[in-house]
Coordinates of C-alpha atoms and ligand atoms in Angstrom, one line a residue:
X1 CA -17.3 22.9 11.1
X2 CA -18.4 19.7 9.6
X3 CA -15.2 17.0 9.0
X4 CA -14.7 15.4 5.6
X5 CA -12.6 12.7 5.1
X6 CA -11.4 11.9 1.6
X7 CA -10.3 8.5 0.1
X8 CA -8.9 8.3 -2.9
X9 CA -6.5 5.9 -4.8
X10 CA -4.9 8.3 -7.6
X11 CA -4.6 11.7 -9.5
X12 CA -7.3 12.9 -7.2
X13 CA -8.3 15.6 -9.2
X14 CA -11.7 15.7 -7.8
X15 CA -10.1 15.8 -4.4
X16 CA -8.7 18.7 -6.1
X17 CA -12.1 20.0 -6.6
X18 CA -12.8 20.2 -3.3
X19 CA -10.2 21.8 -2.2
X20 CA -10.5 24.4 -4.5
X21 CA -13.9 24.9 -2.8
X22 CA -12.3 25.1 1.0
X23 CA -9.6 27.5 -0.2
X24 CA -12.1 29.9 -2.6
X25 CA -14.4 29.5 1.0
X26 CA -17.1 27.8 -1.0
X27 CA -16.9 24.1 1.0
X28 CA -19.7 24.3 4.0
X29 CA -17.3 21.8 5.9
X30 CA -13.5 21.2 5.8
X31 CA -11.2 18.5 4.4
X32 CA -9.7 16.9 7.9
X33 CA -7.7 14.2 5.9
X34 CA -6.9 12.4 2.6
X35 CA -6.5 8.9 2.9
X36 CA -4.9 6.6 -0.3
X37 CA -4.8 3.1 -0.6
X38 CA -1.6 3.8 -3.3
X39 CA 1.5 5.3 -1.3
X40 CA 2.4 6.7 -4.7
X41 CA -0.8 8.2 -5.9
X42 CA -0.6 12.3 -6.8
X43 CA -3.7 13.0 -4.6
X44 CA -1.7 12.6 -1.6
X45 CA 0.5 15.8 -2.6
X46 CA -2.4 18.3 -3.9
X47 CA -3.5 17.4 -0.1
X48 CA -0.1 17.9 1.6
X49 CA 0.1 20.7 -0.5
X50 CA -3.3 22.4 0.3
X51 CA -1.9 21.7 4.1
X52 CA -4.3 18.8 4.6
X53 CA -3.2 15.9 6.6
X54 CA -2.5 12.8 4.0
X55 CA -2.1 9.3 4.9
X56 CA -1.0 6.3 2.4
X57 CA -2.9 3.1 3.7
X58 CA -1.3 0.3 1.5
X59 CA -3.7 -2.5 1.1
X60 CA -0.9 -4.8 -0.2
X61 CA 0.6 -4.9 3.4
X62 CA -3.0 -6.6 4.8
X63 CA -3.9 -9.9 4.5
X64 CA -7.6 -9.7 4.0
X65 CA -10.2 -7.1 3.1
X66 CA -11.8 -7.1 6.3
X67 CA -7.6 -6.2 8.1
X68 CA -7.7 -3.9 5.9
X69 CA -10.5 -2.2 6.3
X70 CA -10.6 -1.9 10.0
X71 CA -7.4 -0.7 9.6
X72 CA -8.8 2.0 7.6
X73 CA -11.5 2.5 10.1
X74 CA -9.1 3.1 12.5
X75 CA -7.1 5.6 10.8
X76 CA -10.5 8.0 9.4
X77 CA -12.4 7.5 13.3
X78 CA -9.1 9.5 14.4
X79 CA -10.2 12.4 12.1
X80 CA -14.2 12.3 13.8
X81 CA -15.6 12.6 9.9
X82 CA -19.4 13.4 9.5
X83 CA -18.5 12.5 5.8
X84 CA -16.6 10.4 3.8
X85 CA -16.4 11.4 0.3
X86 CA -14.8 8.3 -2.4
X87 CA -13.0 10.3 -4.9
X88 CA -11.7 7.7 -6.8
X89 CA -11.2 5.1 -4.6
X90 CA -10.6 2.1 -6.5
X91 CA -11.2 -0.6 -3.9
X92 CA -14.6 -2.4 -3.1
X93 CA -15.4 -1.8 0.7
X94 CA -16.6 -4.5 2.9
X95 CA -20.5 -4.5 4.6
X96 CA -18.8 -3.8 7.3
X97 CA -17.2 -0.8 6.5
X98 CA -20.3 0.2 4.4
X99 CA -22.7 -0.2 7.0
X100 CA -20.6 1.6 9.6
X101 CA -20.7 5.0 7.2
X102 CA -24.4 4.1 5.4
X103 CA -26.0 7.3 5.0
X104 CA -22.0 9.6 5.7
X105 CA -20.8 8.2 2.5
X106 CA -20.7 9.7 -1.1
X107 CA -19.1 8.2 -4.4
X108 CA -18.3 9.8 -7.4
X109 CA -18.5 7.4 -10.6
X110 CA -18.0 8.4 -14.5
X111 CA -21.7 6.8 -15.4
X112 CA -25.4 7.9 -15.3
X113 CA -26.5 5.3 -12.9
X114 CA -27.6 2.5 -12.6
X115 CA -26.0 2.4 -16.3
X116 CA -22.8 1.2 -16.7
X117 CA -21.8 0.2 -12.7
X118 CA -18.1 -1.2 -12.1
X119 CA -15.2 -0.2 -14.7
X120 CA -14.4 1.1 -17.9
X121 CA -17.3 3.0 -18.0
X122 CA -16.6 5.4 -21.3
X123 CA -15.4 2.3 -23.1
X124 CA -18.4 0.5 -22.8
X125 CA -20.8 3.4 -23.1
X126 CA -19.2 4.1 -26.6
X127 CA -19.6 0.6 -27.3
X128 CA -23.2 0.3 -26.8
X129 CA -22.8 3.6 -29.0
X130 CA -25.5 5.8 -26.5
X131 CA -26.0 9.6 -27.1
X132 CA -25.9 10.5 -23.9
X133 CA -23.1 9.6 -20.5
X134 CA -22.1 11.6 -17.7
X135 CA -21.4 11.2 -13.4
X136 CA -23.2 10.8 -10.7
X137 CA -22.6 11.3 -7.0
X138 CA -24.3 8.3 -5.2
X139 CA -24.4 7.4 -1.9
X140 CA -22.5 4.1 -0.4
X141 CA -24.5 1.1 0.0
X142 CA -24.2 -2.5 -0.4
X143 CA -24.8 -3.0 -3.8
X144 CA -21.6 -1.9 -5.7
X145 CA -22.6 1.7 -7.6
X146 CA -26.2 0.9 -6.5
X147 CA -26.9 3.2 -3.6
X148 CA -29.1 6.4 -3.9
X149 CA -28.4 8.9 -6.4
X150 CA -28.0 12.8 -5.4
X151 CA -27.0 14.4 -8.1
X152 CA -25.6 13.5 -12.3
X153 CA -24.6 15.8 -14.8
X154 CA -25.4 14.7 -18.5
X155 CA -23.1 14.8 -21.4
X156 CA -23.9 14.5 -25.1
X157 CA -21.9 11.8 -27.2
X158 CA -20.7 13.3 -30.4
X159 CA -20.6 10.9 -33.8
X160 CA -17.3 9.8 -33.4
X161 CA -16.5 10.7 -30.0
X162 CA -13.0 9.2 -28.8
X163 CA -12.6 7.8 -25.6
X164 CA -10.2 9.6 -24.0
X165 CA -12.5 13.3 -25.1
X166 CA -15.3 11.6 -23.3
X167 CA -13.3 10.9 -20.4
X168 CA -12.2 14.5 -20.3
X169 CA -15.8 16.0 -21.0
X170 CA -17.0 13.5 -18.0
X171 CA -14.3 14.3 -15.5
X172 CA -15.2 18.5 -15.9
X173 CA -18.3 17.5 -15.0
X174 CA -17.1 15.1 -12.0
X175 CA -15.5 18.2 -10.7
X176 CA -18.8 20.5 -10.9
X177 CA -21.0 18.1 -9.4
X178 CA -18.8 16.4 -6.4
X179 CA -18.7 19.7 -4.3
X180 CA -22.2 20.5 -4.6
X181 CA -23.3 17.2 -3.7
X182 CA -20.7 17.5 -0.8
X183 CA -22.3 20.8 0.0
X184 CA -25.7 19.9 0.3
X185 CA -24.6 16.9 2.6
X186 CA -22.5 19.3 4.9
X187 CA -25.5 21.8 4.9
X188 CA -27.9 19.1 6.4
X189 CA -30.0 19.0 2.5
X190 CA -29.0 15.8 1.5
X191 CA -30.0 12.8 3.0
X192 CA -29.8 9.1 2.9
X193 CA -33.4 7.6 3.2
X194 CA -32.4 3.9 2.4
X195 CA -33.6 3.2 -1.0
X196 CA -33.6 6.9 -1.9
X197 CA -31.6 10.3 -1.1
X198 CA -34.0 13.3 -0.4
X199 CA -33.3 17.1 -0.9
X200 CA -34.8 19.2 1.3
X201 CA -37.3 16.5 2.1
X202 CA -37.6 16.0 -1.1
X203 CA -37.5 12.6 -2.6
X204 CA -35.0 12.8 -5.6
X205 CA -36.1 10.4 -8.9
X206 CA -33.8 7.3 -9.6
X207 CA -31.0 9.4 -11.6
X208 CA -30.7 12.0 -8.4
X209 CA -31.2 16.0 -9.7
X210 CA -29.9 16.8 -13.3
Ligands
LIG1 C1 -13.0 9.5 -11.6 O1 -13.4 9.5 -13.0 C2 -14.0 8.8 -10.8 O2 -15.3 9.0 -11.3 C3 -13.6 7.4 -11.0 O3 -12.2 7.4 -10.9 C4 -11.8 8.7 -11.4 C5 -10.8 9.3 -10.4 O4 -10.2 10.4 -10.9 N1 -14.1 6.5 -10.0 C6 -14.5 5.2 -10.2 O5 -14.4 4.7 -11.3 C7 -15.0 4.5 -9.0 N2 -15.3 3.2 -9.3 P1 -9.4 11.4 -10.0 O6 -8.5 10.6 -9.2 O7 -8.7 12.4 -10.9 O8 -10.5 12.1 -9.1

């Protein structure tokens, strides 16, 4: 079986996702270990509690970036991962750590990339006042929220659409689309091909499928 290693910095409820897709049998790999950079964040229970083995990394107790992230190299290299999923991992990773998983690594972010990169995503999407928002799975480059696009799933913005209901309407559609990007990575369909992701060697547009 393929080995996925999770990171995540919070409620983890797409890391819930997937493990609702290992334990309906519907995950073409398996969830070897949860990683958090917040000892206290609730993702690290849903994956004790699934019986997955969960780690708190505290980046607060490292002096740099770079400590830290070879520490954190260290820790997922003991789990052999042929994939690294960031389900809400809150921390920008070094090149270093970047390059060592280009092409293994897949991000989940509440945006239609390459709109709306970095934070408070909703908030500023309602701002510019757009009819349409979503998620997209991407994979890890570089450039922050700039790497190849698999997959997004597209929401409509209703006149006078709250924050917090777009948030919720997003993250439903977080939790469709991460395991199926996950999937098709386990399954050998989706690949990293530098400035694009391909499907079946298929070169996906800009926004990834939709
Ligand atoms: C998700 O909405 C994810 O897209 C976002 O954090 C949330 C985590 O929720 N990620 C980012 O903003 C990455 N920059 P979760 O812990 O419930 O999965």
């Amino acid at each position: 079986k393929r080995r996925v290693v999770v990171l995540i910095s919070g409620n983890g409820s797409n890391l819930q996702a997937l493990i609702d897709a290992q334990s309906h049998d519907r995950l073409s790999g398996e969830i070897v270990a949860v990683v958090s950079n917040e000892a206290g964040a609730y993702g690290l229970k849903r994956a004790h509690e699934a019986g997955i083995d969960a780690v708190a990394l505290p980046h607060r107790e490292y002096d740099s970036r770079e400590a830290y992230d070879s520490a954190l190299i260290t820790v997922i290299e003991r789990h052999e991962p042929d994939l690294i999923v960031l389900a809400g991992f809150m921390r920008i990773l070094s090149p270093h750590f970047v390059e060592r998983y280009e092409g293994r690594m897949l991000n989940i972010h509440p945006s239609l990339l390459p709109a709306y990169q970095g934070l408070n995503t909703h908030a500023r999407a309602l701002a510019d006042g757009i009819t349409e928002h979503g998620c997209s799975v991407h994979f890890v480059t570089e450039e922050l929220d700039g790497g190849p696009v698999a997959i997004q799933a597209v929401v409509n913005v209703e006149a006078g659409e709250s924050e917090e209901s777009l948030k919720e309407k997003v993250h439903a559609r977080e939790h469709l689309i991460l395991p199926i990007a996950v999937n098709w990575f386990l399954e050998g369909r989706l690949r990293f091909a530098g400035d694009s992701a391909t499907i079946d060697g298929v070169t996906l547009p800009r926004h990834g499928m939709r």
